[in-house]
Short mmCIF file of C-alpha atoms in Angstrom, two decimals:
data_model
loop_
_atom_site.label_atom_id
_atom_site.label_comp_id
_atom_site.label_asym_id
_atom_site.label_seq_id
_atom_site.Cartn_x
_atom_site.Cartn_y
_atom_site.Cartn_z
CA SER A 3 0.00 0.00 0.00
CA ASN A 4 1.75 3.15 -1.18
CA ILE A 5 1.45 6.42 0.73
CA PHE A 6 2.21 10.06 -0.07
CA ILE A 7 3.70 12.33 2.58
CA ASP A 8 3.92 16.11 2.18
CA GLN A 9 7.21 17.42 3.54
CA GLY A 10 6.64 19.80 6.47
CA ALA A 11 2.99 18.80 6.97
CA THR A 12 1.35 16.51 9.51
CA PHE A 13 0.75 13.05 8.02
CA THR A 14 -1.97 10.65 9.13
CA THR A 15 -3.53 7.61 7.49
CA THR A 16 -5.77 4.85 8.78
CA VAL A 17 -5.50 1.27 7.57
CA THR A 18 -7.72 -1.74 8.12
CA ILE A 19 -5.97 -5.06 8.70
CA ASN A 20 -7.85 -8.15 7.56
CA ASP A 21 -7.36 -11.80 8.45
CA SER A 22 -6.94 -14.61 5.91
CA THR A 23 -10.70 -14.76 5.30
CA GLY A 24 -10.92 -11.05 4.49
CA SER A 25 -12.62 -10.11 7.75
CA ALA A 26 -11.30 -7.33 9.97
CA LEU A 27 -8.62 -8.70 12.30
CA ASP A 28 -9.43 -8.29 16.01
CA LEU A 29 -6.42 -6.31 17.23
CA THR A 30 -7.23 -6.73 20.92
CA ASN A 31 -3.98 -7.44 22.81
CA TYR A 32 -1.82 -6.59 19.78
CA THR A 33 1.02 -4.09 19.72
CA ALA A 34 2.41 -2.41 16.62
CA ILE A 35 5.40 -0.50 15.31
CA ALA A 36 5.82 1.30 12.01
CA GLN A 37 8.92 2.81 10.45
CA ILE A 38 10.03 4.59 7.31
CA ARG A 39 13.54 4.18 5.84
CA LYS A 40 15.24 5.39 2.68
CA SER A 41 15.89 1.72 1.84
CA PRO A 42 15.14 -1.50 3.72
CA SER A 43 18.83 -1.85 4.64
CA SER A 44 19.24 1.76 5.83
CA SER A 45 20.49 2.08 9.41
CA THR A 46 18.44 5.23 10.04
CA SER A 47 14.69 5.32 10.36
CA VAL A 48 11.81 7.50 11.48
CA SER A 49 9.12 5.87 13.60
CA PHE A 50 5.45 6.54 12.99
CA THR A 51 3.13 6.98 15.95
CA VAL A 52 0.73 4.02 15.86
CA THR A 53 -2.74 4.37 17.37
CA PHE A 54 -5.36 1.62 17.50
CA ALA A 55 -9.06 2.35 16.97
CA ALA A 56 -11.06 2.52 20.21
CA ASP A 57 -12.89 -0.61 19.04
CA ARG A 58 -9.97 -2.90 18.23
CA THR A 59 -12.29 -5.47 16.62
CA THR A 60 -12.52 -3.17 13.56
CA GLY A 61 -8.94 -4.04 12.59
CA GLN A 62 -8.14 -0.35 12.17
CA LEU A 63 -4.99 1.44 13.20
CA THR A 64 -3.65 4.87 12.37
CA ILE A 65 -0.06 5.78 11.60
CA SER A 66 1.09 9.37 11.82
CA LEU A 67 4.10 11.67 11.63
CA THR A 68 4.38 15.20 13.01
CA SER A 69 5.15 18.15 10.76
CA THR A 70 8.60 18.30 12.38
CA GLN A 71 9.25 14.67 11.43
CA THR A 72 8.14 15.14 7.82
CA ALA A 73 10.16 18.37 7.49
CA ALA A 74 13.29 16.39 8.39
CA LEU A 75 12.67 13.88 5.56
CA GLU A 76 14.33 14.63 2.24
CA ALA A 77 11.97 14.56 -0.71
CA GLY A 78 12.01 11.22 -2.51
CA ARG A 79 11.08 7.59 -2.32
CA TYR A 80 11.19 5.58 0.92
CA ASN A 81 10.08 2.17 2.18
CA TYR A 82 7.77 1.73 5.14
CA ASP A 83 5.98 -1.05 6.95
CA VAL A 84 3.73 -1.78 9.92
CA LEU A 85 4.61 -4.76 12.10
CA ILE A 86 1.97 -6.10 14.48
CA THR A 87 2.72 -8.44 17.37
CA ALA A 88 0.13 -10.75 18.94
CA SER A 89 0.06 -11.29 22.70
CA GLY A 90 1.75 -14.69 22.18
CA GLY A 91 4.68 -13.04 20.38
CA ASP A 92 3.82 -13.90 16.77
CA LYS A 93 4.82 -11.02 14.47
CA THR A 94 3.18 -10.16 11.16
CA ARG A 95 4.07 -7.49 8.63
CA ALA A 96 0.55 -6.15 8.20
CA VAL A 97 1.23 -3.31 5.77
CA GLU A 98 4.18 -2.43 3.59
CA GLY A 99 4.87 -0.23 0.62
CA ILE A 100 6.50 2.80 -0.86
CA ALA A 101 6.26 6.19 0.83
CA ASN A 102 6.71 9.11 -1.53
CA VAL A 103 7.76 12.29 0.26
CA ASN A 104 6.71 15.35 -1.76
CA ALA A 105 8.97 18.41 -1.51
CA SER A 106 7.60 21.45 0.28
CA VAL A 107 7.50 24.80 -1.50
CA SER A 108 5.89 26.99 1.21
CA ARG A 109 8.05 27.73 4.24
#
């Protein structure tokens, strides 16, 4: 799932995670992390803030970056993913894709 981030602006997007049958995954007792890197092997990353929907049975979570975080990103193409961890420790890459950071003109 590709995303577009405007440099210097607050970024927020909500995703719905489905199970193997296509139904919303119940995210009760799950944790999640999400990061953006220039390339998968890059040693530097920026972490998204991950927030679960109040009703975790909807399978929805929101990832966001502050305007300060996006201002620090150079314009260009990045990789990102969202990794969820079940209470038993099983990890799943729930979302992944390309993040295109669009250069800011207004300052």
